[in-house]
Coordinates of C-alpha atoms in Angstrom, one line a residue:
Chain A
X259 CA 116.6 127.1 78.1
X260 CA 115.2 123.6 77.5
X261 CA 111.9 122.5 78.9
X262 CA 110.3 119.0 78.7
X263 CA 106.6 118.6 78.0
X264 CA 104.6 115.4 78.1
X265 CA 102.8 114.9 74.8
X266 CA 100.4 112.7 73.1
X267 CA 102.1 113.4 69.7
X268 CA 105.4 114.3 68.2
X269 CA 105.0 118.0 67.4
X270 CA 104.2 121.2 69.1
X271 CA 100.5 121.2 68.0
X272 CA 99.9 117.9 69.9
X273 CA 97.7 117.8 73.0
X274 CA 99.7 117.3 76.2
X275 CA 99.7 113.9 77.8
X276 CA 98.6 114.3 81.4
X277 CA 100.8 111.4 82.6
X278 CA 104.5 111.8 83.1
X279 CA 106.1 108.3 83.5
X280 CA 103.7 106.7 81.1
X281 CA 103.3 109.6 78.6
X282 CA 103.3 108.6 74.9
X283 CA 106.1 111.1 74.1
X284 CA 108.1 113.8 75.9
X285 CA 109.1 116.8 73.8
X286 CA 112.2 118.7 75.0
X287 CA 111.7 122.2 73.6
X288 CA 114.3 125.0 73.4
X289 CA 112.3 128.0 74.5
X290 CA 114.4 130.4 72.4
X291 CA 114.4 128.7 69.0
X292 CA 111.4 126.4 69.5
X293 CA 113.6 123.5 68.1
X294 CA 112.7 120.3 69.9
X295 CA 113.8 116.7 70.5
X296 CA 111.2 113.9 70.8
X297 CA 111.7 111.3 73.5
X298 CA 109.7 108.2 72.4
X299 CA 108.5 106.9 75.7
X300 CA 106.9 103.7 74.3
X301 CA 109.1 101.4 76.3
X302 CA 108.2 103.1 79.6
X303 CA 104.6 103.4 78.8
X304 CA 104.1 99.7 79.5
X305 CA 106.8 99.4 82.2
X306 CA 106.0 97.1 85.1
X307 CA 107.3 99.5 87.7
X308 CA 109.4 102.6 87.8
X309 CA 108.2 104.3 84.6
X310 CA 108.5 107.7 86.2
X311 CA 112.1 107.1 87.3
X312 CA 113.2 106.1 83.8
X313 CA 111.3 109.0 82.2
X314 CA 112.8 111.4 84.7
X315 CA 116.3 110.2 83.9
X316 CA 115.7 110.6 80.2
X317 CA 114.4 114.1 80.6
X318 CA 117.5 115.1 82.6
X319 CA 119.8 113.4 80.0
X320 CA 118.3 115.6 77.3
X321 CA 119.3 118.7 79.2
X322 CA 115.8 119.9 80.2
X323 CA 115.8 122.2 83.2
X324 CA 112.0 122.2 83.7
X325 CA 109.2 119.7 83.2
X326 CA 105.7 120.6 82.4
X327 CA 103.2 117.8 82.9
X328 CA 99.8 116.9 84.3
X329 CA 100.6 114.4 87.1
X330 CA 103.9 113.5 88.6
X331 CA 104.3 110.7 91.1
X332 CA 106.6 110.5 94.1
X333 CA 109.5 108.5 92.6
X334 CA 109.6 110.6 89.4
X335 CA 109.6 113.7 91.5
X336 CA 112.4 112.5 93.7
X337 CA 114.5 111.6 90.6
X338 CA 113.8 115.0 88.9
X339 CA 114.6 116.8 92.1
X340 CA 117.9 114.9 92.4
X341 CA 118.7 115.8 88.8
X342 CA 117.9 119.5 89.4
X343 CA 114.9 119.5 87.0
X344 CA 112.1 121.8 88.2
X345 CA 108.5 120.5 87.9
X346 CA 105.2 122.2 87.0
X347 CA 102.2 119.9 87.6
X348 CA 98.6 120.3 86.5
X349 CA 99.5 121.7 83.0
X350 CA 97.2 120.9 80.1
X351 CA 96.4 122.1 76.5
X352 CA 98.7 121.7 73.5
X353 CA 102.5 121.6 73.8
X354 CA 102.7 125.0 72.0
X355 CA 100.2 126.5 74.6
X356 CA 102.3 125.2 77.4
X357 CA 105.5 126.7 76.0
X358 CA 103.9 130.0 75.4
X359 CA 102.5 130.2 78.8
X360 CA 105.8 129.1 80.4
X361 CA 107.5 132.0 78.6
X362 CA 105.1 134.5 80.0
X363 CA 106.0 133.2 83.5
X364 CA 102.5 132.0 84.2
X365 CA 103.6 128.8 86.0
X366 CA 104.7 128.2 89.6
X367 CA 107.0 125.4 90.2
X368 CA 105.5 122.5 92.2
X369 CA 107.1 121.6 95.5
X370 CA 105.7 118.1 95.8
X371 CA 104.4 115.2 93.6
X372 CA 100.6 115.4 92.9
X373 CA 99.9 111.7 92.2
X374 CA 100.3 108.6 94.3
X375 CA 102.9 105.9 93.5
X376 CA 101.7 102.6 91.9
X377 CA 102.5 99.3 93.4
Chain B
X115 CA 105.6 66.1 105.5
X116 CA 105.0 69.7 104.6
X117 CA 101.5 70.7 103.7
X118 CA 100.7 74.2 102.5
X119 CA 97.2 75.6 102.7
X120 CA 96.2 78.1 100.0
X121 CA 93.1 79.3 98.3
X122 CA 93.2 81.9 95.5
X123 CA 90.3 83.8 97.1
X124 CA 90.8 85.3 100.5
X125 CA 88.5 84.5 103.4
X126 CA 87.7 81.0 102.3
X127 CA 89.1 79.4 105.5
X128 CA 92.8 78.7 105.1
X129 CA 93.6 79.7 108.7
X130 CA 90.6 77.8 110.0
X131 CA 91.9 74.7 108.3
X132 CA 95.5 75.3 109.4
X133 CA 94.6 75.8 113.0
X134 CA 92.1 73.0 113.3
X135 CA 94.2 70.5 111.4
X136 CA 97.2 71.3 113.6
X137 CA 95.1 70.9 116.7
X138 CA 93.5 67.6 115.5
X139 CA 96.8 65.8 114.9
X140 CA 98.2 63.4 117.5
X141 CA 101.7 63.9 116.3
X142 CA 104.0 66.8 116.9
X143 CA 103.3 69.5 114.4
X144 CA 104.8 72.9 113.4
X145 CA 102.5 75.6 112.1
X146 CA 103.8 78.5 110.1
X147 CA 101.8 81.6 109.3
X148 CA 103.2 82.8 106.0
X149 CA 100.4 85.4 105.4
X150 CA 102.9 88.0 106.6
X151 CA 100.8 90.9 105.4
X152 CA 98.1 90.0 107.9
X153 CA 99.0 87.0 110.0
X154 CA 96.0 85.9 112.1
X155 CA 96.7 82.2 112.9
X156 CA 97.9 83.3 116.4
X157 CA 94.3 84.4 117.1
X158 CA 93.2 80.8 117.1
X159 CA 96.3 79.1 118.5
X160 CA 97.4 81.6 121.1
X161 CA 101.1 80.6 120.9
X162 CA 103.7 81.7 123.4
X163 CA 106.3 83.7 121.5
X164 CA 109.9 82.9 122.5
X165 CA 112.0 84.6 119.8
X166 CA 111.7 87.6 117.6
X167 CA 114.1 88.3 114.7
X168 CA 114.4 91.0 112.1
X169 CA 114.3 90.0 108.4
X170 CA 116.7 92.1 106.4
X171 CA 117.6 92.5 102.8
X172 CA 120.5 94.2 101.1
X173 CA 119.9 97.5 99.3
X174 CA 122.5 99.6 97.4
X175 CA 124.5 102.5 98.8
X176 CA 126.3 104.7 96.3
X177 CA 129.6 106.4 97.0
X178 CA 129.4 109.5 94.7
X179 CA 133.1 110.1 95.0
X180 CA 133.8 106.9 93.2
X181 CA 130.8 107.0 90.8
X182 CA 131.5 108.0 87.2
X183 CA 127.8 108.2 86.2
X184 CA 128.3 105.3 83.7
X185 CA 124.7 104.1 84.3
X186 CA 125.5 100.4 84.3
X187 CA 123.7 100.0 87.7
X188 CA 120.7 101.6 86.2
X189 CA 120.7 99.5 83.1
X190 CA 121.0 96.2 84.9
X191 CA 118.2 96.9 87.4
X192 CA 114.9 95.6 85.9
X193 CA 112.9 97.2 88.8
X194 CA 114.2 100.7 88.3
X195 CA 115.4 100.9 91.9
X196 CA 118.5 102.8 91.0
X197 CA 118.8 105.7 88.6
X198 CA 121.4 108.2 87.4
X199 CA 119.7 111.6 87.7
X200 CA 121.9 114.4 86.4
X201 CA 125.1 114.4 88.4
X202 CA 123.8 112.1 91.1
X203 CA 122.4 108.6 91.7
X204 CA 119.1 108.0 93.4
X205 CA 118.0 104.7 94.9
X206 CA 114.5 103.5 95.6
X207 CA 114.8 100.9 98.4
X208 CA 111.1 100.0 98.2
X209 CA 111.5 98.9 94.5
X210 CA 114.7 97.0 95.2
X211 CA 114.5 93.2 95.0
X212 CA 118.0 92.8 96.5
X213 CA 119.5 90.9 93.6
X214 CA 122.9 92.5 94.1
X215 CA 123.3 93.2 90.4
X216 CA 124.1 96.9 90.8
X217 CA 127.0 96.4 93.2
X218 CA 128.3 93.4 91.1
X219 CA 128.4 95.3 87.9
X220 CA 129.7 98.7 89.1
X221 CA 133.3 99.0 87.6
X222 CA 134.3 101.5 90.2
X223 CA 133.2 99.7 93.3
X224 CA 131.0 102.7 94.0
X225 CA 127.9 100.6 94.8
X226 CA 128.0 98.7 98.1
X227 CA 125.2 97.1 100.0
X228 CA 123.6 98.1 103.3
X229 CA 120.7 96.4 105.1
X230 CA 117.1 97.3 105.3
X231 CA 114.6 95.8 107.7
X232 CA 111.6 94.2 105.9
X233 CA 109.8 92.8 108.9
X234 CA 110.1 90.3 111.7
X235 CA 109.7 86.6 112.3
X236 CA 108.5 85.4 115.7
X237 CA 108.7 81.8 116.9
X238 CA 107.2 80.0 119.8
X239 CA 105.1 77.1 120.9
X240 CA 101.4 76.5 120.3
X241 CA 98.7 75.8 122.8
X242 CA 100.3 72.4 123.4
X243 CA 104.0 72.1 124.1
X244 CA 104.8 69.9 121.1
X245 CA 103.3 72.3 118.7
X246 CA 105.9 74.6 117.0
X247 CA 104.8 78.0 115.8
X248 CA 106.3 80.7 113.7
X249 CA 104.8 83.8 112.0
X250 CA 106.1 86.6 109.8
X251 CA 105.1 90.2 110.1
X252 CA 105.9 92.6 107.2
X253 CA 106.7 96.1 108.3
X254 CA 104.2 98.8 107.3
X255 CA 105.2 100.4 104.1
X256 CA 107.3 97.5 102.9
X257 CA 106.2 95.5 99.8
X258 CA 108.9 92.8 99.6
X259 CA 107.0 89.8 100.9
X260 CA 108.9 86.7 99.7
X261 CA 112.0 87.2 101.8
X262 CA 109.9 87.4 105.0
X263 CA 108.1 84.2 104.0
X264 CA 111.3 82.4 103.2
X265 CA 112.5 83.3 106.7
X266 CA 109.4 82.0 108.3
X267 CA 109.9 78.8 106.2
X268 CA 113.4 78.4 107.7
X269 CA 111.5 77.0 110.7
X270 CA 110.1 74.0 108.8
X271 CA 110.5 70.8 110.8
X272 CA 112.0 68.5 108.2
X273 CA 111.5 65.5 110.5
X274 CA 107.9 65.9 111.5
X275 CA 104.7 67.5 110.1
X276 CA 104.7 71.2 109.1
X277 CA 101.6 73.1 108.1
X278 CA 101.9 76.4 106.2
X279 CA 99.1 78.9 106.2
X280 CA 99.7 80.7 102.8
X281 CA 98.5 84.1 101.8
X282 CA 95.6 84.5 99.4
X283 CA 96.0 85.1 95.7
X284 CA 98.3 83.6 93.1
X285 CA 101.2 86.0 93.0
X286 CA 104.8 85.9 94.4
X287 CA 103.9 85.6 98.1
X288 CA 101.7 82.5 97.5
X289 CA 104.4 80.9 95.3
X290 CA 107.0 81.6 98.0
X291 CA 104.7 79.9 100.6
X292 CA 103.8 76.8 98.5
X293 CA 107.3 76.2 97.0
X294 CA 108.9 73.0 98.1
X295 CA 105.9 71.7 100.0
X296 CA 104.7 68.1 99.6
X297 CA 101.0 68.9 99.2
X298 CA 98.8 71.9 98.7
X299 CA 95.3 72.0 100.3
X300 CA 93.2 74.4 98.3
X301 CA 90.4 75.8 100.4
X302 CA 87.4 77.1 98.5
X303 CA 83.8 77.9 99.0
X304 CA 80.9 77.0 96.7
X305 CA 80.3 80.4 95.3
X306 CA 81.1 82.0 91.9
X307 CA 83.9 84.0 93.4
X308 CA 85.3 80.9 95.2
X309 CA 85.2 79.0 91.9
X310 CA 86.8 81.7 89.8
X311 CA 89.7 82.1 92.2
X312 CA 90.0 78.4 92.7
X313 CA 90.6 77.9 89.0
X314 CA 93.5 80.4 89.2
X315 CA 94.9 78.6 92.2
X316 CA 94.7 75.2 90.5
X317 CA 96.5 76.5 87.5
X318 CA 99.3 77.9 89.7
X319 CA 99.7 74.6 91.7
X320 CA 99.7 72.6 88.5
X321 CA 102.4 74.8 87.1
X322 CA 104.4 74.1 90.3
X323 CA 103.7 70.4 90.0
X324 CA 102.7 69.9 93.6
X325 CA 100.1 67.3 94.5
X326 CA 96.9 69.0 95.7
X327 CA 93.3 68.5 96.8
X328 CA 90.3 70.6 97.8
X329 CA 88.5 71.5 101.0
X330 CA 85.1 73.0 100.4
X331 CA 84.2 75.3 103.3
X332 CA 80.7 76.7 104.0
X333 CA 79.4 73.6 102.1
X334 CA 75.7 74.1 101.6
X335 CA 75.7 77.7 100.6
X336 CA 76.0 78.9 97.0
X337 CA 75.7 76.4 94.2
X338 CA 77.2 73.2 93.0
X339 CA 79.5 74.6 90.3
X340 CA 82.6 74.0 92.4
X341 CA 81.7 70.3 92.7
X342 CA 81.2 70.0 89.0
X343 CA 84.6 71.7 88.4
X344 CA 86.3 69.4 90.9
X345 CA 84.8 66.3 89.1
X346 CA 85.7 67.5 85.7
X347 CA 89.3 68.3 86.7
X348 CA 89.7 65.1 88.8
X349 CA 90.4 67.2 91.9
X350 CA 89.8 65.2 95.1
X351 CA 87.5 66.8 97.6
X352 CA 89.2 66.0 100.8
X353 CA 86.8 67.6 103.3
X354 CA 83.6 69.6 103.4
X355 CA 83.1 72.0 106.3
X356 CA 79.4 72.7 106.6
X357 CA 77.9 76.2 106.5
X358 CA 76.8 76.1 110.1
X359 CA 76.1 78.9 112.6
X360 CA 77.9 77.0 115.4
X361 CA 81.1 76.9 113.3
X362 CA 80.8 80.6 112.5
X363 CA 80.3 81.5 116.1
X364 CA 83.3 79.5 117.2
X365 CA 85.4 81.2 114.5
X366 CA 84.2 84.6 115.5
X367 CA 85.2 84.0 119.1
X368 CA 88.7 82.8 118.1
X369 CA 87.9 79.3 119.1
X370 CA 88.8 76.2 117.2
X371 CA 85.9 74.8 115.3
X372 CA 86.8 71.2 116.4
X373 CA 86.0 72.3 119.9
X374 CA 82.3 72.3 118.9
X375 CA 82.3 68.9 117.2
X376 CA 84.2 65.7 117.8
X377 CA 83.0 64.6 114.4
X378 CA 85.0 67.5 112.8
X379 CA 88.2 66.5 114.7
X380 CA 88.0 63.0 113.3
X381 CA 87.4 64.4 109.9
X382 CA 90.6 66.5 110.2
X383 CA 92.5 63.4 111.3
X384 CA 91.1 61.5 108.3
X385 CA 92.1 64.4 106.1
X386 CA 95.7 64.1 107.1
X387 CA 95.8 60.4 106.4
X388 CA 94.1 60.9 103.1
X389 CA 96.8 63.4 102.2
X390 CA 99.5 61.0 103.2
X391 CA 98.0 58.4 100.9
X392 CA 98.0 61.0 98.1
X393 CA 101.6 61.9 98.6
X394 CA 104.6 59.7 98.4
X395 CA 104.0 57.4 101.4
X396 CA 107.6 57.3 102.4
X397 CA 107.7 61.0 103.2
X398 CA 104.9 60.8 105.7
X399 CA 105.4 60.6 109.5
X400 CA 104.3 57.2 110.9

């Protein structure tokens, strides 16, 4: 299955980016093969509003079924939920760590956003 | 004659000026409270409210049976208020600026519009029968301020004098309040905060190309940097309201400050005539 992970860099050794909508990159990793796609989130990073909505749509378009991130706001969460992408909040460490821990079943899916929206 | 009263910094005395100028004039006047996020002019004028009307704005509604997930609605929306998420479309009414782009561009006719209530506008008459009054009140949780302000401004009296109490700041709500007015009174106070925000407000008014002048409230406190700035920028100081305990007490009781001093009432009348001289004389009421 494919999982999306917010990242400060473009490979699996990079530290995760705690932000979702305004993450530097989002890596969409195939948990079986460890092949991955890189979503360059630069345009969203400086978005005026709605960064999380755009990022959520992009993650869904790449076929990810799960998102691992630090903080996910209400609009991003609503979009991900509509797209059927499950969310795990409060994840940190490197992208590789997150993938490994996900595969051991260490994470519980979040039922709500864990950050406030921005106006 | 439409005069808007703005400030940059909050709490400098916009509402005090609006209420007292309105009550000082001998002519019929309409006063509009456009600070729709926290209208307080009514506390000083005690108007009788006669009408109450909803302010609505269109938001998109998507028919998923017609939608082909083409994303054109999502691409045209610069506020990210509509998004294709997997096999569905989600909308964010609170981000929507009601431009109608999504429904116009949808090739399938899947996006139609429905109404959302942003707030209300109340109209009435002030403490004297020939004073018109209107105020907007934004609903809790809403952030789209300009449509509510525009609705309040639909009550401008184009024949007589209208005073507009603008919100603080220099962003969209203030622009909406000051737009198409004949003159802007900028109320400031002689403090570093007052001066900093006054500069921003002056830049804004200049960009809008509206004649303007200053009222310095709480004159006597702080320093003289505001005066130096006014001189340097050739901004007329139209009135100074002294930093005086009697005035503060009247304000805190919800009384008009002109009720404590005939001198102040005359000054407000002079203020209006000075403004008339500064604006195109033809537009002023006799």
